[in-house]
PDB file with SEQRES, HELIX, SHEET and CRYST1 records, atoms N, CA, C and O in Angstrom:
SEQRES   1 A   49  MET ARG GLU VAL ILE THR LEU GLU CYS GLU GLU CYS ARG          
SEQRES   2 A   49  SER ARG ASN TYR THR SER LYS LYS ASN SER ASP ASN ASP          
SEQRES   3 A   49  ARG ASP ARG LEU GLU LEU LYS LYS HIS CYS PRO GLU CYS          
SEQRES   4 A   49  MET ALA HIS THR VAL HIS LYS GLU THR LYS                      
SHEET    1 AA1 4 ARG A  15  ASN A  22  0                                        
SHEET    2 AA1 4 ARG A   2  CYS A   9 -1                                        
SHEET    3 AA1 4 ALA A  41  THR A  48 -1                                        
SHEET    4 AA1 4 GLU A  31  CYS A  36 -1                                        
CRYST1    1.000    1.000    1.000  90.00  90.00  90.00 P 1           1          
ATOM      1  N   MET A   1      -0.114  -4.651  -3.410  1.00  0.00           N  
ATOM      2  CA  MET A   1      -0.381  -3.238  -3.603  1.00  0.00           C  
ATOM      3  C   MET A   1       0.913  -2.519  -4.004  1.00  0.00           C  
ATOM      4  O   MET A   1       1.969  -2.746  -3.414  1.00  0.00           O  
ATOM      5  N   ARG A   2       0.817  -1.672  -4.989  1.00  0.00           N  
ATOM      6  CA  ARG A   2       1.985  -0.945  -5.483  1.00  0.00           C  
ATOM      7  C   ARG A   2       2.114   0.379  -4.734  1.00  0.00           C  
ATOM      8  O   ARG A   2       1.121   1.048  -4.448  1.00  0.00           O  
ATOM      9  N   GLU A   3       3.340   0.737  -4.429  1.00  0.00           N  
ATOM     10  CA  GLU A   3       3.587   2.000  -3.738  1.00  0.00           C  
ATOM     11  C   GLU A   3       4.566   2.844  -4.543  1.00  0.00           C  
ATOM     12  O   GLU A   3       5.411   2.318  -5.267  1.00  0.00           O  
ATOM     13  N   VAL A   4       4.441   4.139  -4.409  1.00  0.00           N  
ATOM     14  CA  VAL A   4       5.321   5.075  -5.109  1.00  0.00           C  
ATOM     15  C   VAL A   4       6.603   5.225  -4.303  1.00  0.00           C  
ATOM     16  O   VAL A   4       6.564   5.441  -3.092  1.00  0.00           O  
ATOM     17  N   ILE A   5       7.740   5.108  -4.982  1.00  0.00           N  
ATOM     18  CA  ILE A   5       9.041   5.253  -4.332  1.00  0.00           C  
ATOM     19  C   ILE A   5       9.826   6.358  -5.033  1.00  0.00           C  
ATOM     20  O   ILE A   5       9.549   6.690  -6.186  1.00  0.00           O  
ATOM     21  N   THR A   6      10.797   6.918  -4.338  1.00  0.00           N  
ATOM     22  CA  THR A   6      11.676   7.949  -4.897  1.00  0.00           C  
ATOM     23  C   THR A   6      13.072   7.369  -5.035  1.00  0.00           C  
ATOM     24  O   THR A   6      13.552   6.666  -4.146  1.00  0.00           O  
ATOM     25  N   LEU A   7      13.725   7.667  -6.157  1.00  0.00           N  
ATOM     26  CA  LEU A   7      15.084   7.192  -6.400  1.00  0.00           C  
ATOM     27  C   LEU A   7      16.070   8.349  -6.231  1.00  0.00           C  
ATOM     28  O   LEU A   7      15.869   9.440  -6.765  1.00  0.00           O  
ATOM     29  N   GLU A   8      17.135   8.085  -5.478  1.00  0.00           N  
ATOM     30  CA  GLU A   8      18.129   9.108  -5.154  1.00  0.00           C  
ATOM     31  C   GLU A   8      19.486   8.704  -5.721  1.00  0.00           C  
ATOM     32  O   GLU A   8      19.884   7.542  -5.633  1.00  0.00           O  
ATOM     33  N   CYS A   9      20.189   9.667  -6.302  1.00  0.00           N  
ATOM     34  CA  CYS A   9      21.518   9.430  -6.862  1.00  0.00           C  
ATOM     35  C   CYS A   9      22.516   9.177  -5.723  1.00  0.00           C  
ATOM     36  O   CYS A   9      22.511   9.874  -4.709  1.00  0.00           O  
ATOM     37  N   GLU A  10      23.360   8.178  -5.912  1.00  0.00           N  
ATOM     38  CA  GLU A  10      24.372   7.857  -4.907  1.00  0.00           C  
ATOM     39  C   GLU A  10      25.524   8.858  -4.915  1.00  0.00           C  
ATOM     40  O   GLU A  10      26.171   9.050  -3.885  1.00  0.00           O  
ATOM     41  N   GLU A  11      25.792   9.489  -6.033  1.00  0.00           N  
ATOM     42  CA  GLU A  11      26.912  10.425  -6.152  1.00  0.00           C  
ATOM     43  C   GLU A  11      26.584  11.777  -5.512  1.00  0.00           C  
ATOM     44  O   GLU A  11      27.276  12.222  -4.596  1.00  0.00           O  
ATOM     45  N   CYS A  12      25.530  12.421  -5.999  1.00  0.00           N  
ATOM     46  CA  CYS A  12      25.245  13.802  -5.576  1.00  0.00           C  
ATOM     47  C   CYS A  12      24.043  13.907  -4.630  1.00  0.00           C  
ATOM     48  O   CYS A  12      23.723  15.002  -4.166  1.00  0.00           O  
ATOM     49  N   ARG A  13      23.378  12.791  -4.340  1.00  0.00           N  
ATOM     50  CA  ARG A  13      22.250  12.736  -3.406  1.00  0.00           C  
ATOM     51  C   ARG A  13      21.019  13.523  -3.864  1.00  0.00           C  
ATOM     52  O   ARG A  13      20.179  13.877  -3.037  1.00  0.00           O  
ATOM     53  N   SER A  14      20.898  13.802  -5.156  1.00  0.00           N  
ATOM     54  CA  SER A  14      19.703  14.485  -5.639  1.00  0.00           C  
ATOM     55  C   SER A  14      18.632  13.446  -5.946  1.00  0.00           C  
ATOM     56  O   SER A  14      18.933  12.353  -6.426  1.00  0.00           O  
ATOM     57  N   ARG A  15      17.398  13.792  -5.670  1.00  0.00           N  
ATOM     58  CA  ARG A  15      16.272  12.883  -5.897  1.00  0.00           C  
ATOM     59  C   ARG A  15      15.663  13.219  -7.254  1.00  0.00           C  
ATOM     60  O   ARG A  15      14.971  14.226  -7.402  1.00  0.00           O  
ATOM     61  N   ASN A  16      15.927  12.365  -8.240  1.00  0.00           N  
ATOM     62  CA  ASN A  16      15.599  12.658  -9.624  1.00  0.00           C  
ATOM     63  C   ASN A  16      14.372  11.936 -10.147  1.00  0.00           C  
ATOM     64  O   ASN A  16      13.648  12.488 -10.976  1.00  0.00           O  
ATOM     65  N   TYR A  17      14.118  10.732  -9.693  1.00  0.00           N  
ATOM     66  CA  TYR A  17      13.105   9.888 -10.306  1.00  0.00           C  
ATOM     67  C   TYR A  17      12.121   9.362  -9.278  1.00  0.00           C  
ATOM     68  O   TYR A  17      12.448   9.220  -8.100  1.00  0.00           O  
ATOM     69  N   THR A  18      10.902   9.072  -9.743  1.00  0.00           N  
ATOM     70  CA  THR A  18       9.924   8.342  -8.958  1.00  0.00           C  
ATOM     71  C   THR A  18       9.538   7.105  -9.752  1.00  0.00           C  
ATOM     72  O   THR A  18       9.593   7.096 -10.981  1.00  0.00           O  
ATOM     73  N   SER A  19       9.149   6.068  -9.034  1.00  0.00           N  
ATOM     74  CA  SER A  19       8.766   4.819  -9.667  1.00  0.00           C  
ATOM     75  C   SER A  19       7.761   4.121  -8.761  1.00  0.00           C  
ATOM     76  O   SER A  19       7.485   4.586  -7.655  1.00  0.00           O  
ATOM     77  N   LYS A  20       7.217   3.007  -9.230  1.00  0.00           N  
ATOM     78  CA  LYS A  20       6.297   2.209  -8.430  1.00  0.00           C  
ATOM     79  C   LYS A  20       6.857   0.806  -8.296  1.00  0.00           C  
ATOM     80  O   LYS A  20       7.501   0.289  -9.209  1.00  0.00           O  
ATOM     81  N   LYS A  21       6.602   0.191  -7.138  1.00  0.00           N  
ATOM     82  CA  LYS A  21       7.017  -1.189  -6.967  1.00  0.00           C  
ATOM     83  C   LYS A  21       5.998  -1.914  -6.102  1.00  0.00           C  
ATOM     84  O   LYS A  21       5.281  -1.303  -5.309  1.00  0.00           O  
ATOM     85  N   ASN A  22       5.952  -3.213  -6.271  1.00  0.00           N  
ATOM     86  CA  ASN A  22       5.085  -4.055  -5.478  1.00  0.00           C  
ATOM     87  C   ASN A  22       5.853  -4.449  -4.226  1.00  0.00           C  
ATOM     88  O   ASN A  22       6.816  -5.212  -4.309  1.00  0.00           O  
ATOM     89  N   SER A  23       5.449  -3.950  -3.086  1.00  0.00           N  
ATOM     90  CA  SER A  23       6.191  -4.190  -1.851  1.00  0.00           C  
ATOM     91  C   SER A  23       5.988  -5.611  -1.332  1.00  0.00           C  
ATOM     92  O   SER A  23       6.786  -6.082  -0.523  1.00  0.00           O  
ATOM     93  N   ASP A  24       4.947  -6.302  -1.774  1.00  0.00           N  
ATOM     94  CA  ASP A  24       4.756  -7.693  -1.360  1.00  0.00           C  
ATOM     95  C   ASP A  24       5.799  -8.602  -1.994  1.00  0.00           C  
ATOM     96  O   ASP A  24       6.262  -9.544  -1.352  1.00  0.00           O  
ATOM     97  N   ASN A  25       6.178  -8.340  -3.242  1.00  0.00           N  
ATOM     98  CA  ASN A  25       7.145  -9.181  -3.940  1.00  0.00           C  
ATOM     99  C   ASN A  25       8.583  -8.736  -3.706  1.00  0.00           C  
ATOM    100  O   ASN A  25       9.476  -9.579  -3.616  1.00  0.00           O  
ATOM    101  N   ASP A  26       8.827  -7.433  -3.606  1.00  0.00           N  
ATOM    102  CA  ASP A  26      10.184  -6.887  -3.480  1.00  0.00           C  
ATOM    103  C   ASP A  26      10.340  -6.195  -2.137  1.00  0.00           C  
ATOM    104  O   ASP A  26       9.981  -5.028  -1.980  1.00  0.00           O  
ATOM    105  N   ARG A  27      10.873  -6.920  -1.181  1.00  0.00           N  
ATOM    106  CA  ARG A  27      11.079  -6.352   0.152  1.00  0.00           C  
ATOM    107  C   ARG A  27      12.327  -5.479   0.220  1.00  0.00           C  
ATOM    108  O   ARG A  27      12.363  -4.510   0.978  1.00  0.00           O  
ATOM    109  N   ASP A  28      13.352  -5.816  -0.568  1.00  0.00           N  
ATOM    110  CA  ASP A  28      14.613  -5.067  -0.546  1.00  0.00           C  
ATOM    111  C   ASP A  28      14.445  -3.722  -1.249  1.00  0.00           C  
ATOM    112  O   ASP A  28      13.499  -3.506  -2.007  1.00  0.00           O  
ATOM    113  N   ARG A  29      15.389  -2.830  -0.973  1.00  0.00           N  
ATOM    114  CA  ARG A  29      15.363  -1.532  -1.632  1.00  0.00           C  
ATOM    115  C   ARG A  29      15.816  -1.665  -3.079  1.00  0.00           C  
ATOM    116  O   ARG A  29      16.743  -2.413  -3.387  1.00  0.00           O  
ATOM    117  N   LEU A  30      15.160  -0.942  -3.943  1.00  0.00           N  
ATOM    118  CA  LEU A  30      15.425  -1.012  -5.366  1.00  0.00           C  
ATOM    119  C   LEU A  30      16.677  -0.223  -5.720  1.00  0.00           C  
ATOM    120  O   LEU A  30      16.885   0.876  -5.206  1.00  0.00           O  
ATOM    121  N   GLU A  31      17.521  -0.782  -6.606  1.00  0.00           N  
ATOM    122  CA  GLU A  31      18.714  -0.101  -7.112  1.00  0.00           C  
ATOM    123  C   GLU A  31      18.692  -0.170  -8.625  1.00  0.00           C  
ATOM    124  O   GLU A  31      18.610  -1.257  -9.197  1.00  0.00           O  
ATOM    125  N   LEU A  32      18.765   0.987  -9.282  1.00  0.00           N  
ATOM    126  CA  LEU A  32      18.781   1.053 -10.735  1.00  0.00           C  
ATOM    127  C   LEU A  32      19.895   1.977 -11.186  1.00  0.00           C  
ATOM    128  O   LEU A  32      20.238   2.933 -10.490  1.00  0.00           O  
ATOM    129  N   LYS A  33      20.458   1.694 -12.346  1.00  0.00           N  
ATOM    130  CA  LYS A  33      21.462   2.582 -12.928  1.00  0.00           C  
ATOM    131  C   LYS A  33      20.734   3.497 -13.907  1.00  0.00           C  
ATOM    132  O   LYS A  33      20.247   3.042 -14.943  1.00  0.00           O  
ATOM    133  N   LYS A  34      20.659   4.788 -13.579  1.00  0.00           N  
ATOM    134  CA  LYS A  34      19.912   5.761 -14.362  1.00  0.00           C  
ATOM    135  C   LYS A  34      20.794   6.983 -14.627  1.00  0.00           C  
ATOM    136  O   LYS A  34      21.838   7.165 -14.000  1.00  0.00           O  
ATOM    137  N   HIS A  35      20.351   7.808 -15.565  1.00  0.00           N  
ATOM    138  CA  HIS A  35      21.086   9.031 -15.887  1.00  0.00           C  
ATOM    139  C   HIS A  35      20.723  10.115 -14.879  1.00  0.00           C  
ATOM    140  O   HIS A  35      19.546  10.390 -14.649  1.00  0.00           O  
ATOM    141  N   CYS A  36      21.732  10.724 -14.284  1.00  0.00           N  
ATOM    142  CA  CYS A  36      21.529  11.822 -13.343  1.00  0.00           C  
ATOM    143  C   CYS A  36      21.799  13.141 -14.068  1.00  0.00           C  
ATOM    144  O   CYS A  36      22.910  13.349 -14.554  1.00  0.00           O  
ATOM    145  N   PRO A  37      20.804  14.043 -14.154  1.00  0.00           N  
ATOM    146  CA  PRO A  37      21.030  15.314 -14.823  1.00  0.00           C  
ATOM    147  C   PRO A  37      21.993  16.239 -14.068  1.00  0.00           C  
ATOM    148  O   PRO A  37      22.610  17.115 -14.674  1.00  0.00           O  
ATOM    149  N   GLU A  38      22.123  16.050 -12.767  1.00  0.00           N  
ATOM    150  CA  GLU A  38      23.054  16.864 -11.978  1.00  0.00           C  
ATOM    151  C   GLU A  38      24.503  16.435 -12.227  1.00  0.00           C  
ATOM    152  O   GLU A  38      25.377  17.284 -12.402  1.00  0.00           O  
ATOM    153  N   CYS A  39      24.761  15.132 -12.243  1.00  0.00           N  
ATOM    154  CA  CYS A  39      26.117  14.606 -12.453  1.00  0.00           C  
ATOM    155  C   CYS A  39      26.477  14.520 -13.927  1.00  0.00           C  
ATOM    156  O   CYS A  39      27.652  14.416 -14.277  1.00  0.00           O  
ATOM    157  N   MET A  40      25.475  14.563 -14.786  1.00  0.00           N  
ATOM    158  CA  MET A  40      25.656  14.400 -16.234  1.00  0.00           C  
ATOM    159  C   MET A  40      26.315  13.062 -16.554  1.00  0.00           C  
ATOM    160  O   MET A  40      27.182  12.988 -17.424  1.00  0.00           O  
ATOM    161  N   ALA A  41      25.901  11.989 -15.842  1.00  0.00           N  
ATOM    162  CA  ALA A  41      26.448  10.652 -16.063  1.00  0.00           C  
ATOM    163  C   ALA A  41      25.433   9.616 -15.590  1.00  0.00           C  
ATOM    164  O   ALA A  41      24.486   9.943 -14.876  1.00  0.00           O  
ATOM    165  N   HIS A  42      25.640   8.368 -15.995  1.00  0.00           N  
ATOM    166  CA  HIS A  42      24.827   7.269 -15.509  1.00  0.00           C  
ATOM    167  C   HIS A  42      25.394   6.816 -14.165  1.00  0.00           C  
ATOM    168  O   HIS A  42      26.559   6.430 -14.068  1.00  0.00           O  
ATOM    169  N   THR A  43      24.560   6.867 -13.139  1.00  0.00           N  
ATOM    170  CA  THR A  43      24.983   6.493 -11.793  1.00  0.00           C  
ATOM    171  C   THR A  43      23.934   5.576 -11.179  1.00  0.00           C  
ATOM    172  O   THR A  43      22.832   5.429 -11.706  1.00  0.00           O  
ATOM    173  N   VAL A  44      24.295   4.965 -10.059  1.00  0.00           N  
ATOM    174  CA  VAL A  44      23.368   4.101  -9.342  1.00  0.00           C  
ATOM    175  C   VAL A  44      22.394   4.981  -8.563  1.00  0.00           C  
ATOM    176  O   VAL A  44      22.800   5.917  -7.873  1.00  0.00           O  
ATOM    177  N   HIS A  45      21.115   4.671  -8.682  1.00  0.00           N  
ATOM    178  CA  HIS A  45      20.069   5.359  -7.935  1.00  0.00           C  
ATOM    179  C   HIS A  45      19.420   4.346  -7.007  1.00  0.00           C  
ATOM    180  O   HIS A  45      19.047   3.256  -7.442  1.00  0.00           O  
ATOM    181  N   LYS A  46      19.281   4.695  -5.731  1.00  0.00           N  
ATOM    182  CA  LYS A  46      18.693   3.793  -4.740  1.00  0.00           C  
ATOM    183  C   LYS A  46      17.366   4.354  -4.237  1.00  0.00           C  
ATOM    184  O   LYS A  46      17.123   5.561  -4.255  1.00  0.00           O  
ATOM    185  N   GLU A  47      16.537   3.447  -3.796  1.00  0.00           N  
ATOM    186  CA  GLU A  47      15.228   3.812  -3.263  1.00  0.00           C  
ATOM    187  C   GLU A  47      15.375   4.518  -1.911  1.00  0.00           C  
ATOM    188  O   GLU A  47      16.172   4.106  -1.068  1.00  0.00           O  
ATOM    189  N   THR A  48      14.603   5.576  -1.719  1.00  0.00           N  
ATOM    190  CA  THR A  48      14.580   6.300  -0.438  1.00  0.00           C  
ATOM    191  C   THR A  48      13.178   6.245   0.124  1.00  0.00           C  
ATOM    192  O   THR A  48      12.244   5.824  -0.559  1.00  0.00           O  
ATOM    193  N   LYS A  49      13.031   6.664   1.350  1.00  0.00           N  
ATOM    194  CA  LYS A  49      11.714   6.698   1.986  1.00  0.00           C  
ATOM    195  C   LYS A  49      10.997   7.982   1.664  1.00  0.00           C  
ATOM    196  O   LYS A  49       9.870   8.189   2.114  1.00  0.00           O  
TER     197      LYS A  49                                                      
END                                                                             
């Protein structure tokens, strides 16, 4: 079953993106490098609850 997750910027802590992931296959928290409109740069975004 896929669940909706929120991605948070590691630099400024703003929650910019939502995504879906299969929690049965991916138990770890998701980390993606995405563009943050607040920082105006590509930063690491981590999954939050």
